[in-house]
XYZ file of C-alpha atoms in Angstrom:
314
model
C 11.126 -4.043 -50.239
C 14.292 -6.118 -50.109
C 16.907 -6.005 -52.773
C 17.192 -8.873 -55.235
C 18.383 -11.369 -56.160
C 18.156 -13.266 -52.874
C 15.315 -11.238 -51.259
C 17.471 -10.364 -48.266
C 18.637 -7.003 -46.960
C 21.667 -5.736 -45.120
C 21.684 -4.526 -41.538
C 21.936 -0.923 -42.752
C 18.960 -1.255 -45.087
C 16.865 -2.880 -42.371
C 17.756 -0.199 -39.843
C 16.904 2.582 -42.291
C 13.511 1.111 -43.194
C 12.592 0.561 -39.539
C 13.801 3.973 -38.445
C 16.295 2.656 -35.886
C 20.056 2.677 -35.611
C 22.331 -0.060 -36.872
C 23.548 -0.403 -33.294
C 19.999 -1.220 -32.155
C 19.569 -3.892 -34.849
C 22.893 -5.422 -33.906
C 21.869 -5.432 -30.201
C 18.600 -7.237 -30.946
C 20.384 -9.750 -33.149
C 23.100 -10.442 -30.610
C 20.445 -11.088 -27.959
C 18.516 -13.512 -30.148
C 15.496 -11.228 -30.579
C 16.016 -10.622 -34.304
C 17.399 -13.703 -36.045
C 19.448 -13.091 -39.165
C 18.703 -15.168 -42.251
C 22.311 -15.627 -43.297
C 25.703 -14.020 -43.622
C 27.263 -12.676 -46.786
C 30.556 -13.940 -48.134
C 32.180 -11.073 -46.286
C 30.500 -12.021 -42.996
C 27.847 -9.277 -43.072
C 24.424 -9.954 -41.611
C 21.504 -10.511 -43.977
C 17.851 -10.391 -42.942
C 14.746 -11.966 -44.413
C 11.381 -10.396 -45.408
C 9.794 -10.925 -41.964
C 12.587 -9.068 -40.156
C 11.105 -5.599 -40.738
C 7.771 -6.349 -39.039
C 9.532 -8.097 -36.176
C 11.916 -5.157 -35.736
C 9.035 -2.678 -35.705
C 7.293 -4.758 -33.021
C 10.530 -4.864 -31.048
C 10.851 -1.099 -31.231
C 7.249 -0.612 -30.105
C 7.643 -2.950 -27.127
C 10.849 -1.263 -26.056
C 9.223 2.168 -26.469
C 6.603 1.024 -23.946
C 9.465 0.416 -21.546
C 9.289 -3.385 -21.514
C 12.576 -4.968 -20.445
C 14.350 -7.296 -22.862
C 13.271 -10.448 -20.980
C 9.583 -9.454 -21.322
C 10.044 -8.598 -24.995
C 11.562 -12.033 -25.560
C 8.610 -13.702 -23.792
C 6.092 -11.794 -25.924
C 7.878 -12.656 -29.169
C 8.293 -16.325 -28.246
C 4.620 -16.649 -27.349
C 3.493 -14.951 -30.562
C 5.712 -17.298 -32.552
C 3.964 -20.254 -30.865
C 0.536 -18.818 -31.709
C -0.362 -18.287 -28.054
C -1.752 -15.094 -26.487
C -1.586 -13.381 -23.127
C 2.089 -12.552 -22.741
C 1.665 -9.058 -24.196
C -1.266 -8.262 -21.909
C 0.625 -9.564 -18.863
C 3.746 -7.622 -19.771
C 1.873 -4.352 -20.320
C -0.134 -4.827 -17.107
C 3.096 -5.372 -15.177
C 4.628 -2.292 -16.731
C 1.562 -0.252 -15.762
C 1.932 -1.394 -12.151
C 5.592 -0.377 -12.163
C 4.737 3.007 -13.642
C 2.029 3.517 -11.028
C 4.541 2.854 -8.281
C 7.038 5.239 -9.861
C 4.400 7.968 -10.241
C 3.370 7.553 -6.608
C 7.001 7.861 -5.549
C 7.380 11.052 -7.593
C 4.216 12.563 -6.091
C 5.451 11.802 -2.564
C 8.819 13.363 -3.343
C 7.140 16.428 -4.806
C 4.893 16.838 -1.748
C 7.910 16.320 0.523
C 9.838 19.037 -1.300
C 6.888 21.412 -1.004
C 6.678 20.575 2.696
C 10.303 21.585 3.215
C 10.082 24.623 0.956
C 6.914 26.045 2.535
C 7.791 25.538 6.211
C 9.517 28.189 8.387
C 13.325 28.015 8.118
C 13.628 27.045 11.769
C 11.581 23.872 11.164
C 13.318 22.647 8.024
C 15.955 20.523 9.732
C 13.278 18.638 11.683
C 11.099 18.206 8.593
C 14.044 16.895 6.589
C 14.866 14.398 9.336
C 11.272 13.148 9.438
C 10.701 12.742 5.708
C 14.211 11.400 5.188
C 13.255 8.335 7.239
C 10.332 7.524 4.926
C 10.795 5.684 1.638
C 9.105 6.831 -1.571
C 6.631 5.352 -2.163
C 6.143 4.973 1.591
C 6.081 1.601 3.321
C 3.492 0.598 5.919
C 5.693 -2.208 7.277
C 6.699 -0.256 10.430
C 3.025 0.243 11.345
C 2.308 -3.447 10.802
C 5.227 -4.405 13.061
C 3.988 -1.995 15.713
C 0.563 -3.633 15.776
C 1.885 -7.190 15.697
C 3.796 -6.405 18.878
C 0.731 -4.768 20.454
C -1.938 -7.351 19.643
C -2.494 -10.477 21.773
C 0.359 -12.938 21.149
C -1.996 -15.884 20.573
C -4.289 -14.039 18.198
C -5.093 -16.157 15.093
C -3.365 -15.068 11.904
C -6.630 -14.433 10.042
C -7.974 -12.177 12.794
C -4.638 -10.380 13.044
C -4.577 -9.735 9.290
C -8.158 -8.443 9.328
C -7.301 -5.992 12.102
C -4.148 -4.783 10.337
C -6.219 -3.997 7.252
C -8.136 -1.321 9.160
C -5.504 -0.236 11.702
C -2.589 0.426 9.333
C -2.899 3.759 7.548
C -2.830 3.387 3.762
C -0.881 6.310 2.339
C -2.604 8.170 -0.519
C -1.167 7.940 -4.021
C -1.250 11.717 -4.475
C -0.614 13.304 -1.052
C -0.470 16.929 -0.069
C 2.395 18.170 2.141
C 0.286 17.861 5.313
C -0.339 14.169 4.608
C 3.367 13.577 4.005
C 4.179 15.252 7.316
C 1.528 13.222 9.162
C 2.794 9.950 7.678
C 6.406 10.839 8.535
C 5.395 11.603 12.115
C 3.429 8.365 12.266
C 6.464 6.469 11.026
C 8.615 8.124 13.702
C 6.033 7.279 16.374
C 5.913 3.554 15.640
C 9.667 3.139 15.172
C 10.879 4.871 18.315
C 11.915 2.621 21.232
C 9.208 1.886 23.802
C 9.682 3.184 27.308
C 10.561 0.226 29.500
C 11.188 -1.945 26.450
C 7.591 -3.097 25.948
C 4.371 -1.566 24.704
C 1.642 -1.286 27.372
C -1.132 -3.776 26.726
C -4.867 -3.275 27.327
C -6.485 -5.320 30.070
C -8.477 -7.190 27.412
C -5.266 -8.793 26.144
C -4.252 -10.297 29.452
C -5.060 -13.963 29.689
C -7.086 -13.991 26.444
C -6.684 -17.146 24.421
C -6.654 -17.540 20.654
C -10.405 -17.980 20.359
C -11.199 -15.119 22.750
C -8.963 -12.650 20.907
C -10.455 -13.630 17.544
C -14.001 -13.206 18.904
C -13.116 -9.872 20.503
C -11.523 -8.254 17.467
C -14.112 -9.560 15.029
C -16.818 -8.035 17.222
C -14.911 -4.786 17.630
C -14.465 -4.471 13.871
C -18.241 -4.643 13.437
C -18.824 -2.123 16.223
C -16.211 0.263 14.827
C -17.814 0.117 11.397
C -21.211 1.002 12.854
C -19.750 3.822 14.947
C -17.799 5.076 11.927
C -21.056 5.609 10.064
C -22.343 7.701 12.994
C -19.127 9.706 13.051
C -19.473 10.530 9.357
C -22.994 11.791 10.072
C -21.741 13.898 12.960
C -23.852 11.984 15.466
C -23.118 12.417 19.172
C -22.232 9.307 21.249
C -25.370 7.557 22.471
C -26.640 4.079 23.343
C -27.887 2.011 20.437
C -26.922 -0.745 18.047
C -23.341 0.493 17.889
C -22.827 0.361 21.658
C -24.607 -2.978 21.983
C -22.288 -4.479 19.363
C -19.265 -3.000 21.166
C -20.217 -4.394 24.572
C -21.228 -7.742 23.084
C -17.734 -8.178 21.624
C -16.182 -7.944 25.098
C -18.912 -10.045 26.742
C -18.506 -12.911 24.291
C -14.707 -12.766 24.529
C -14.909 -12.930 28.326
C -17.625 -15.582 28.360
C -19.911 -13.199 30.227
C -23.390 -11.730 29.784
C -24.189 -8.171 28.804
C -25.661 -6.799 32.034
C -25.628 -3.326 33.634
C -22.980 -4.588 36.093
C -20.814 -5.872 33.225
C -21.108 -2.541 31.437
C -19.984 -0.683 34.563
C -16.973 -2.970 34.947
C -16.116 -2.641 31.260
C -16.322 1.166 31.423
C -13.902 1.181 34.354
C -11.524 -1.174 32.599
C -11.517 0.825 29.372
C -10.924 4.056 31.298
C -7.785 2.538 32.821
C -6.434 0.982 29.599
C -3.331 2.553 27.975
C -4.118 4.825 25.059
C -2.393 5.530 21.769
C -4.359 8.628 20.787
C -1.465 10.138 18.857
C -1.378 7.155 16.506
C -5.035 7.583 15.593
C -4.775 11.371 15.258
C -1.946 11.011 12.762
C -3.727 8.179 10.967
C -6.768 10.410 10.469
C -4.506 13.147 9.070
C -2.961 10.667 6.605
C -6.189 9.193 5.243
C -8.324 12.355 5.230
C -8.544 14.090 1.874
C -7.257 17.678 1.832
C -10.054 20.025 2.910
C -12.407 17.145 3.697
C -13.987 16.060 6.981
C -11.862 13.772 9.182
C -12.141 10.129 8.217
C -13.146 7.792 11.073
C -10.468 5.450 12.402
C -10.744 2.505 14.793
C -9.378 4.885 17.419
C -12.018 7.584 16.896
C -14.731 4.913 16.682
C -13.497 3.387 19.958
C -13.595 6.800 21.648
C -17.148 7.395 20.394
C -18.279 4.020 21.727
C -16.497 4.449 25.050
C -18.078 7.903 25.475
C -21.498 6.353 24.855
C -20.784 3.580 27.365
C -19.406 5.980 29.974
C -22.416 8.275 29.667
C -24.829 5.360 29.938
C -23.167 3.807 33.007
C -22.824 7.194 34.706
C -26.521 7.866 34.174
C -27.382 4.376 35.431
């Protein structure tokens, strides 16, 4: 394919055969991605027989959107006979594309939200969604809960709770989910009245071990109650309630007795509530047109209703 007598070709010939511009070949050469075999007497670049295949590979990698540094890593590894760099680079590019697509879907849903709302509400909608990044970040929700949870709560228990308490935004939201997430973001970022978030009675005086025991037990109880909620079951005594009460009893170093259940019901009735957080969370995670997804908040309400009914009957 190369012209005799030396078996080398010029930069123009190489560019023509590869279907790229001379400028592109020069760029790759200047960046060390396409070594030239020699220079002519007039200082013109000359390329060897392997340059065409390497240039075609370069073009393919760049067409996939790989940055120059990743292309260099792939080429260097192939030259050493190793494997894996191409797969890693493509996997990383796929993750980046996924993030970009999610951002575009959130922007599209946000635009539809503004376009479809009554004119009198547009300024408020714009203010809400303008405070949310695309793709959206859950960091404000995590900060909200870190300030709310017991200060001595072990890191592992705290992380486990955040996994279920922080709403995970969908990759392909509808406008209602965008609005709910924006309102949730506004809720957790607004200043607290009095400067501090009200804490449940269970947090007062609880040590590291007690808080870990409590929230591990509550997670199990919420999961059981969530299954009942999905079935549409009414609050009632059973395994779910027993698990719920046991979490508090073990955290307090007490026994599960009728008297303890009455005290617990009174305490929970007096605890501060964050119903709006859980309502918005359900709106964010529920698929459009589907039944509401259970949250720790709705599971807690189901369990408290079961406990309240049982203690009132007793």
